[in-house]
Coordinates of C-alpha atoms and ligand atoms in Angstrom, one line a residue:
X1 CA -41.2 -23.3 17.3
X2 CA -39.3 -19.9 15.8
X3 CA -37.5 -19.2 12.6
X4 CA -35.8 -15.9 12.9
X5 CA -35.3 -13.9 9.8
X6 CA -32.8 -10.9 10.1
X7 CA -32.9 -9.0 6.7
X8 CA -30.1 -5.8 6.2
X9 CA -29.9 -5.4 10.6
X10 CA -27.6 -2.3 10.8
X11 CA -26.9 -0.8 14.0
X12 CA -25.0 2.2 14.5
X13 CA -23.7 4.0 17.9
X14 CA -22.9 7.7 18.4
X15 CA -19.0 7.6 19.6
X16 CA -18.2 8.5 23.2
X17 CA -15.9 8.6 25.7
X18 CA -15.9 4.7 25.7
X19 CA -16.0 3.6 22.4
X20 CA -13.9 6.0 21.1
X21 CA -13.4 5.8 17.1
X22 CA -13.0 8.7 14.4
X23 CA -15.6 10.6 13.0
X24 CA -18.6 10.7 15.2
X25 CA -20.4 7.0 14.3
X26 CA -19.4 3.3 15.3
X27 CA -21.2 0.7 12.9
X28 CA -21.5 -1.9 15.2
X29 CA -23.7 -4.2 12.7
X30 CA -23.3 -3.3 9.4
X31 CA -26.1 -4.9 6.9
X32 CA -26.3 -8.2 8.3
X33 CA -29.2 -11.0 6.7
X34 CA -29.4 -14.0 8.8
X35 CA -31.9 -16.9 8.4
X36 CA -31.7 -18.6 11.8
X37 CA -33.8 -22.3 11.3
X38 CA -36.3 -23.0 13.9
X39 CA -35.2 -25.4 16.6
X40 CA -31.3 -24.5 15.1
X41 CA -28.3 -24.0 17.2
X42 CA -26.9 -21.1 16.1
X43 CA -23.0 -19.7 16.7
X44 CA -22.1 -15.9 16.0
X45 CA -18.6 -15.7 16.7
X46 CA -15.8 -13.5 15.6
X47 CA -13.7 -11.3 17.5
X48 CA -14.0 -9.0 20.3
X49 CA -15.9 -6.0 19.4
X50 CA -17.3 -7.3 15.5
X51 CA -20.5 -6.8 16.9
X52 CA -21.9 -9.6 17.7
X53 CA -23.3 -9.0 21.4
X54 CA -24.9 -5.8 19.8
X55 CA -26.7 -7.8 16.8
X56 CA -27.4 -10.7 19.9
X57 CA -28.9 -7.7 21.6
X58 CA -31.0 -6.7 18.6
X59 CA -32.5 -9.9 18.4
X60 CA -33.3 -9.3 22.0
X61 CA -34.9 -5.9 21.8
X62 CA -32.4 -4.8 24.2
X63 CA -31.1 -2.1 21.4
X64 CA -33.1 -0.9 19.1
X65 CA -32.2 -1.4 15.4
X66 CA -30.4 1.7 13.5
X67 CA -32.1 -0.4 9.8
X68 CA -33.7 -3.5 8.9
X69 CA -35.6 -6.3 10.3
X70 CA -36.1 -8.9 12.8
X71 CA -38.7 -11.2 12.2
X72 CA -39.9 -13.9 14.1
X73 CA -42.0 -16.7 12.6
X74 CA -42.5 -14.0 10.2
X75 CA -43.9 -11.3 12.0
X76 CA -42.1 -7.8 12.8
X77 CA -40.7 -7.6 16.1
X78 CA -37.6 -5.2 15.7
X79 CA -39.8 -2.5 17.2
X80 CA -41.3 -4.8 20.0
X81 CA -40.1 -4.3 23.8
X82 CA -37.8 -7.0 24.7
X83 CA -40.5 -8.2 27.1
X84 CA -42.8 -8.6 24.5
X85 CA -40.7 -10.7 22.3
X86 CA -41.0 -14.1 24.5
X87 CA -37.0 -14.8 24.6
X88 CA -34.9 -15.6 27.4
X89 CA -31.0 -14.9 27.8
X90 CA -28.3 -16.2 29.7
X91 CA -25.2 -13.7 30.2
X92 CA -21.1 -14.3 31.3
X93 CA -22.0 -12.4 34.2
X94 CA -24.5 -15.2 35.2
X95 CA -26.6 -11.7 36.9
X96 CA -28.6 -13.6 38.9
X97 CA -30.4 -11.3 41.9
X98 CA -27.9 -11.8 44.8
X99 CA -30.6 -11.0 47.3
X100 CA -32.6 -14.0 46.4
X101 CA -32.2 -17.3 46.7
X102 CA -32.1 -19.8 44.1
X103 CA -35.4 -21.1 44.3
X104 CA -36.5 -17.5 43.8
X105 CA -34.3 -16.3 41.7
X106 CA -35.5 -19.4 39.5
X107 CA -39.4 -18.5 39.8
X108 CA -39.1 -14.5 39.9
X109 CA -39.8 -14.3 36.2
X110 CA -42.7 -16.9 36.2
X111 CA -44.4 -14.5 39.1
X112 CA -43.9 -11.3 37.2
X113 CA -44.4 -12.8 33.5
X114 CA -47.7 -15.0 34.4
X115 CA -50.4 -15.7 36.6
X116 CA -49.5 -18.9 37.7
X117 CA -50.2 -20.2 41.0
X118 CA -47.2 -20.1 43.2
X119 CA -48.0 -24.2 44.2
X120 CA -47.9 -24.3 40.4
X121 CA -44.4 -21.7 40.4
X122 CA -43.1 -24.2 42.9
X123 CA -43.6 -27.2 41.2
X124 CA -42.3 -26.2 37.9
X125 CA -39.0 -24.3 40.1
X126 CA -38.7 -28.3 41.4
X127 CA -38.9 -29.3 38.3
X128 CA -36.1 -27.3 36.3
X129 CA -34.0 -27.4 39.6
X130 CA -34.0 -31.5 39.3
X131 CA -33.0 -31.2 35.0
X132 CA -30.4 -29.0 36.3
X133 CA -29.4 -31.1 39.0
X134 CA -29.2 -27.9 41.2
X135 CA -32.1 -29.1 43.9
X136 CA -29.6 -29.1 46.5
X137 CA -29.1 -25.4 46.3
X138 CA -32.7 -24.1 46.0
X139 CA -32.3 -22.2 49.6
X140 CA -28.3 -21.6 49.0
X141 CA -28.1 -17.5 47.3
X142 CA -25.8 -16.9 44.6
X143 CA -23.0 -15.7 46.9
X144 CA -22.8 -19.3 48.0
X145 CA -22.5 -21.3 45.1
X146 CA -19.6 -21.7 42.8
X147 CA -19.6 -20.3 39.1
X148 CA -20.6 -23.3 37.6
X149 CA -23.5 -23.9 40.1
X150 CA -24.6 -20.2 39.0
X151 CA -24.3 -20.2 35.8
X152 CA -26.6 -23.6 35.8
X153 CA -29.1 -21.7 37.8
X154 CA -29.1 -19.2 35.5
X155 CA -29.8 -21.2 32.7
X156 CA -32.6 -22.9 34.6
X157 CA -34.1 -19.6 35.4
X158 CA -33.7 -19.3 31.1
X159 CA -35.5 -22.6 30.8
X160 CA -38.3 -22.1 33.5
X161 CA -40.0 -18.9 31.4
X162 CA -40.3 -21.9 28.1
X163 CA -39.4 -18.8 26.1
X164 CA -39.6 -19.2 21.8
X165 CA -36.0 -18.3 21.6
X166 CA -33.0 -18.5 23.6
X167 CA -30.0 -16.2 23.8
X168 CA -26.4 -17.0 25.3
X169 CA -23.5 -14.6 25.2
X170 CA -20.5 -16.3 26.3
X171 CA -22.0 -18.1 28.6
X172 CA -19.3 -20.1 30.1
X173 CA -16.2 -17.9 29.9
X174 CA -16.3 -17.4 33.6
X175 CA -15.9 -21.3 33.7
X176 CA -12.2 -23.5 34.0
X177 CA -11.7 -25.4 31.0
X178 CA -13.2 -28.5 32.6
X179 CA -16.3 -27.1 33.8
X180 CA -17.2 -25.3 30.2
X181 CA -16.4 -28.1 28.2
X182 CA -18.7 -30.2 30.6
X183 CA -21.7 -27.4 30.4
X184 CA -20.8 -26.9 26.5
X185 CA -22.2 -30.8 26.4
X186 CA -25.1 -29.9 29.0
X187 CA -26.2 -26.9 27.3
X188 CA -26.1 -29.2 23.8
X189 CA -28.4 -31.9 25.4
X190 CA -30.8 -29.2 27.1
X191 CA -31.3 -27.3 23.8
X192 CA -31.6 -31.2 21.6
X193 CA -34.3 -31.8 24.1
X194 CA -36.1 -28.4 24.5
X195 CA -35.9 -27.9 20.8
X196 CA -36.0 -24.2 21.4
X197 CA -34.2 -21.9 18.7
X198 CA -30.8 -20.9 20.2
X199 CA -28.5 -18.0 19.0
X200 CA -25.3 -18.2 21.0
X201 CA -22.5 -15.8 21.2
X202 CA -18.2 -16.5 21.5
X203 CA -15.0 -15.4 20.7
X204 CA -14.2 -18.6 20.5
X205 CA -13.9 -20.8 17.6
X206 CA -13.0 -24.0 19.4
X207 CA -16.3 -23.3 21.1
X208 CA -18.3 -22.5 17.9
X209 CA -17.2 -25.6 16.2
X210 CA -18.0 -27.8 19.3
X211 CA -21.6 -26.5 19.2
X212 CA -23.1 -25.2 16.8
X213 CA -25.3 -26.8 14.3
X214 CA -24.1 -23.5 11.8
X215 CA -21.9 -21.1 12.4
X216 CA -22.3 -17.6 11.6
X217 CA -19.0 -15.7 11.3
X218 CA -18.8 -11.9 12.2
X219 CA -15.9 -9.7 11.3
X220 CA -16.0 -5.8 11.3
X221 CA -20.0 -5.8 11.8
X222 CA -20.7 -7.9 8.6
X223 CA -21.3 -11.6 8.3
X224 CA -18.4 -13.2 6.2
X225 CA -19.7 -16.9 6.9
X226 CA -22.9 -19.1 7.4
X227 CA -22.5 -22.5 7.4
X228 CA -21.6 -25.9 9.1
X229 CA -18.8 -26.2 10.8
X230 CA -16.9 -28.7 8.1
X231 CA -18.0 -26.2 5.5
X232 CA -16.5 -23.3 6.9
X233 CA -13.1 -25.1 8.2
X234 CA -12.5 -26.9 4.4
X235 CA -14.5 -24.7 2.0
X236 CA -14.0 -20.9 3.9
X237 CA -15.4 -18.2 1.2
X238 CA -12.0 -15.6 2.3
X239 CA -8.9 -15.5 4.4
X240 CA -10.1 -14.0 7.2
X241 CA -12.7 -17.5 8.0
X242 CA -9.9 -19.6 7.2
X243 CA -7.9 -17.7 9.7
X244 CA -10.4 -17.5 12.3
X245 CA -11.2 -21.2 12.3
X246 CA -8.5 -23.9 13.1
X247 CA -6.4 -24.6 15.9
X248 CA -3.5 -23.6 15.6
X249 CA -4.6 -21.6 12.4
X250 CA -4.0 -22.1 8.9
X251 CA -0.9 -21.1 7.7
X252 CA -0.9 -17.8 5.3
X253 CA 2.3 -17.6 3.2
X254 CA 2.2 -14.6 0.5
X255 CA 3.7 -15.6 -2.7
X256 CA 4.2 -14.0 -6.6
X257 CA 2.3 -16.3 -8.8
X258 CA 3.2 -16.6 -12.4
X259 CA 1.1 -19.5 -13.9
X260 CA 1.6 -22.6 -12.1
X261 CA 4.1 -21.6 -10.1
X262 CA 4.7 -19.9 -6.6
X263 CA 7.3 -18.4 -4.7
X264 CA 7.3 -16.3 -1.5
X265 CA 9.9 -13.7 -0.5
X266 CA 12.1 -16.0 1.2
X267 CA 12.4 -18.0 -1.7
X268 CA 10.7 -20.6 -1.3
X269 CA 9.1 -21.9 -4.3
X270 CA 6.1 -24.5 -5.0
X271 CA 4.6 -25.3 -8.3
X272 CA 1.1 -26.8 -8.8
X273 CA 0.9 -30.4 -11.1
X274 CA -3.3 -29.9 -12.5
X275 CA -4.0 -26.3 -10.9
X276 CA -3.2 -22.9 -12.6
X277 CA -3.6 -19.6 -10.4
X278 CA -5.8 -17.7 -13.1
X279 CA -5.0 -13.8 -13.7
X280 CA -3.3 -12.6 -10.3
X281 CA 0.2 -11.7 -9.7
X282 CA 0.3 -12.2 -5.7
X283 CA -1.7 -14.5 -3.8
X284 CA -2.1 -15.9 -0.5
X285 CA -1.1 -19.7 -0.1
X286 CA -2.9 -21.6 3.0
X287 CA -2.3 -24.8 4.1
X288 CA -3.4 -26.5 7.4
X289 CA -0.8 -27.5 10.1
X290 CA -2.4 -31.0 9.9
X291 CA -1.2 -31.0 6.1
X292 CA 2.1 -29.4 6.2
X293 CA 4.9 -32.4 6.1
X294 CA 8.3 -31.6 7.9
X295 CA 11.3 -33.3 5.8
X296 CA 14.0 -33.9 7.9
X297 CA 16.6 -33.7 5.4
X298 CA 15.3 -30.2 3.8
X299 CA 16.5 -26.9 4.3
X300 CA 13.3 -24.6 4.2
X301 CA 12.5 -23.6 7.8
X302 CA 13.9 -23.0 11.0
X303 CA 12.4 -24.6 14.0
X304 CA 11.7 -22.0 16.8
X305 CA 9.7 -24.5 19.1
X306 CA 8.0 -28.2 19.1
X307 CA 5.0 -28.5 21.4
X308 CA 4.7 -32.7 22.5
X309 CA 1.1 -33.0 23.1
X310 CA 1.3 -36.9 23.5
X311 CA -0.7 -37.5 20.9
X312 CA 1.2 -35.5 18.2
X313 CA 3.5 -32.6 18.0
X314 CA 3.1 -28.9 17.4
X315 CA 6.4 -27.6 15.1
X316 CA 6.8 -24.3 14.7
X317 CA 9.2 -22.6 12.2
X318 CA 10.2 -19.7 10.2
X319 CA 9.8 -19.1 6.6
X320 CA 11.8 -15.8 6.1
X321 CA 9.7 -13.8 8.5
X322 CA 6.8 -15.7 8.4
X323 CA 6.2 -18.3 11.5
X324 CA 4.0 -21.5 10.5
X325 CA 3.1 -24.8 12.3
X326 CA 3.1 -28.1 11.1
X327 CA 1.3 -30.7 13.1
X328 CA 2.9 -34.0 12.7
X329 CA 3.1 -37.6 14.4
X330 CA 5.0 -37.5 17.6
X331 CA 7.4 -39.8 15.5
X332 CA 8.8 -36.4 14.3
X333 CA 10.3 -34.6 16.3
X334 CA 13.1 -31.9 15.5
X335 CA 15.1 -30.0 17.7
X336 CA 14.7 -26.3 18.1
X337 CA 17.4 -24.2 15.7
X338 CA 17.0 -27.4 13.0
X339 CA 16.3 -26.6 9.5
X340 CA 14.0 -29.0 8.1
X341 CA 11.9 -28.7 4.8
X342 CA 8.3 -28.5 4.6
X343 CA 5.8 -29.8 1.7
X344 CA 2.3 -30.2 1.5
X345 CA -0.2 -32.0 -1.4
X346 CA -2.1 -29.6 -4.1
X347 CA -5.2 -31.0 -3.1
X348 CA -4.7 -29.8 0.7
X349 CA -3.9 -26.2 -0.8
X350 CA -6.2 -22.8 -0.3
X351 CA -5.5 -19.7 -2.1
X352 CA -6.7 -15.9 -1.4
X353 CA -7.0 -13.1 -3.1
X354 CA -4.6 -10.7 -1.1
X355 CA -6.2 -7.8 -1.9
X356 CA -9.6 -9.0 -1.2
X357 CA -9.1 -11.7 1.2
X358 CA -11.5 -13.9 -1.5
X359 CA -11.0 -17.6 -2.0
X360 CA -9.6 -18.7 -5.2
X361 CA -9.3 -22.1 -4.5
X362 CA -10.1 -24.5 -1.8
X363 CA -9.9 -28.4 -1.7
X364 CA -13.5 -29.0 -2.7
X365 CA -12.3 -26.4 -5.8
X366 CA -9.2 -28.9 -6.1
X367 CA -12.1 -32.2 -6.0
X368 CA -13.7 -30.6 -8.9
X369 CA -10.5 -29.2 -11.1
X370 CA -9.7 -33.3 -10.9
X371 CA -13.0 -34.6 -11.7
X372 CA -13.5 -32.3 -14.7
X373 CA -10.3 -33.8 -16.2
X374 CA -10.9 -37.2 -15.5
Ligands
ATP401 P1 -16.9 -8.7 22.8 O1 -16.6 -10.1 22.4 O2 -15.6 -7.9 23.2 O3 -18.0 -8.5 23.7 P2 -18.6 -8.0 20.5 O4 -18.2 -8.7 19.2 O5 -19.7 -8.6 21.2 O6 -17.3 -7.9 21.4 P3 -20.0 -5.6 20.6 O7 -20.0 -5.5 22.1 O8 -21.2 -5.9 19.9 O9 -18.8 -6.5 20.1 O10 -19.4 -4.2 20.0 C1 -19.3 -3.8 18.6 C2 -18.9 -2.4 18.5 O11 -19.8 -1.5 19.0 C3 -17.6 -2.1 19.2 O12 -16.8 -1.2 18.4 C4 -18.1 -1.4 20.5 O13 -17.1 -0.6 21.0 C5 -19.3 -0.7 20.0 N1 -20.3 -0.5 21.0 C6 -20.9 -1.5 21.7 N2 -21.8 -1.0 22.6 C7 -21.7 0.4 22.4 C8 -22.4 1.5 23.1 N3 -23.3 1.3 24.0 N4 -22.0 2.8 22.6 C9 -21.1 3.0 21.7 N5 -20.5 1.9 21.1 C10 -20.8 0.7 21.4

């Protein structure tokens, strides 16, 4: 159906009274290439205000572009109106007419858009109203129904137009956590079956990683990520990715590096067996709360809080000033003012340039440092 090719999108505002920043100009999208595969789910996420409802918008012809190029299926369209560009978008707002009822709200963009038959308008209004399992409310207006009922109409009305590309931005953050995790699957099998090219906006990671077939993350108006979500959560290119992914997130721990060994200002120290930090003098050590051991019988934290979740438990400590999380069995379990020590394998280890936020080492890094010395 539609690949979409962004090449160096920037998108710049004029401050005002709203958006208020120094200097007179807000980069809102700052030199983004994107490649989005046709038939692909996409995520942008990243958060509030990196620009990516602005760059969604782009893509939309809703703004027009400051630089650069939107292409779909290789031809131009950064300059075409958005009604000439054959997408459809869903909002958080849902901004369904209130007037109308369902039924017309569903067909209004079919009448205006094409010279269809309004038996024909009606049938194919049926027909998206039964695959959204809204045929009970065709006569009901929005006012009536619940979020969840609108926000499935407004996906239907979406559907109904068989546009080339759909658009979502945060779709279901009007929903209860029941309800969007439910539509997150529905919107899944809609867009499997459709096969229509889908570039969908959140702020929300858990969200991004539940849906998306690659994940593009935004920081600041530039991209720092494309990939699948196990590629970003165990191979992220900087800090600020393996930050943003991961729930709870990564622990960060600065530490002076000399060599092959580590310490952080608190003291506490760890030393690498097969991996040398190359020329840097401070670095960032990460390490995921799922690979963080608690030792009962250590001394280098101070738990502040354990979270039972059933399943396992959430244990949060300090390291000098530093608070980190270890996720453990629910075997191990604390009590709050404990001091308990902490350890973690090399392999399970990620490193950051502080200054730049770049990766220096990641555990696919640590797969190869071992295989080149075997
Ligand atoms: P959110 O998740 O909060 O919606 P976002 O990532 O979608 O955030 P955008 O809405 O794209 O971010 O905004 C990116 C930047 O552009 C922000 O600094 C915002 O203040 C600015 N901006 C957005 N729209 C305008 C506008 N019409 N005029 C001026 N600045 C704007």
């Amino acid at each position: 159906m539609t690949q979409i090719n962004i090449e160096g999108l920037v998108k710049t505002y004029e401050a005002n009274e709203d958006h208020d920043v120094e200097g007179n100009e807000i980069v809102a999208v700052d030199d983004v290439d994107l490649e989005i595969r046709d038939e692909e789910f996409l995520v942008l996420v990243g958060p509030s205000g990196c620009g990516k409802t602005t760059m969604l918008r782009c893509i939309a012809g809703l703004e027009s572009v400051s630089d650069g190029s939107i292409r779909f299926d290789g031809e131009e369209v950064s300059h075409q109106r958005a009604s000439d560009r054959n997408v459809a978008m869903v909002f958080q707002n849902y901004a369904l007419y209130p007037h109308m009822t369902v039924r017309e709200n569903l067909g209004f963009g079919l009448k205006l858009s094409t010279t269809l038959s309004s038996d024909e308008i009606e049938r194919q209004v049926t027909s998206i109203a039964e695959m959204m399992g809204i045929e009970d409310l065709l006569s009901k207006t929005p006012g009536e129904l619940s979020g969840g009922q609108q926000q499935r109409v407004a996906l239907g009305r979406a559907i109904v137009r068989e546009p080339e590309v759909f658009l979502m931005d945060e779709p279901l953050s009007n929903l209860d956590a029941k309800l969007r995790s439910e539509m997150r699957t529905e919107i899944q099998e809609l867009q499997n079956d459709l096969g229509v090219t889908t570039v969908y906006v959140t702020h929300d990671q858990t969200e991004a990683m539940a849906m998306g077939d690659r994940i593009a993350v935004v920081n600041d108006g530039t991209l720092q990520q494309v990939g699948i979500p196990e590629e970003l959560y165990r191979n992220p290119a900087n800090e600020f990715v393996a930050d943003f992914i991961g729930s709870p997130s990564i622990n960060l721990i600065t530490m002076d590096a000399s060599g092959d060994r580590l310490v952080s200002q608190s003291g506490f120290a760890y030393a690498f067996d097969d991996y040398r930090v190359g020329d840097v003098s401070t670095v960032r050590l990460g390490v995921r709360p799922e690979d963080l051991q608690i030792d009962p019988t250590g001394n280098d934290i101070e738990v502040t809080v354990v979270e039972k979740m059933g399943n396992e438990n959430f244990i949060y400590g300090t390291l000098g000033e530093k608070e980190i999380v270890a996720r453990t069995d629910v075997a191990v379990r604390p009590e709050t003012g404990d001091r308990v020590g902490i350890s973690f394998e090399e392999e399970s280890v990620y490193l950051f340039d502080v200054q730049t936020g770049d990766s220096l080492k990641t555990k696919t890094d640590q797969l190869s440092v071992t295989q080149t010395q075997v």
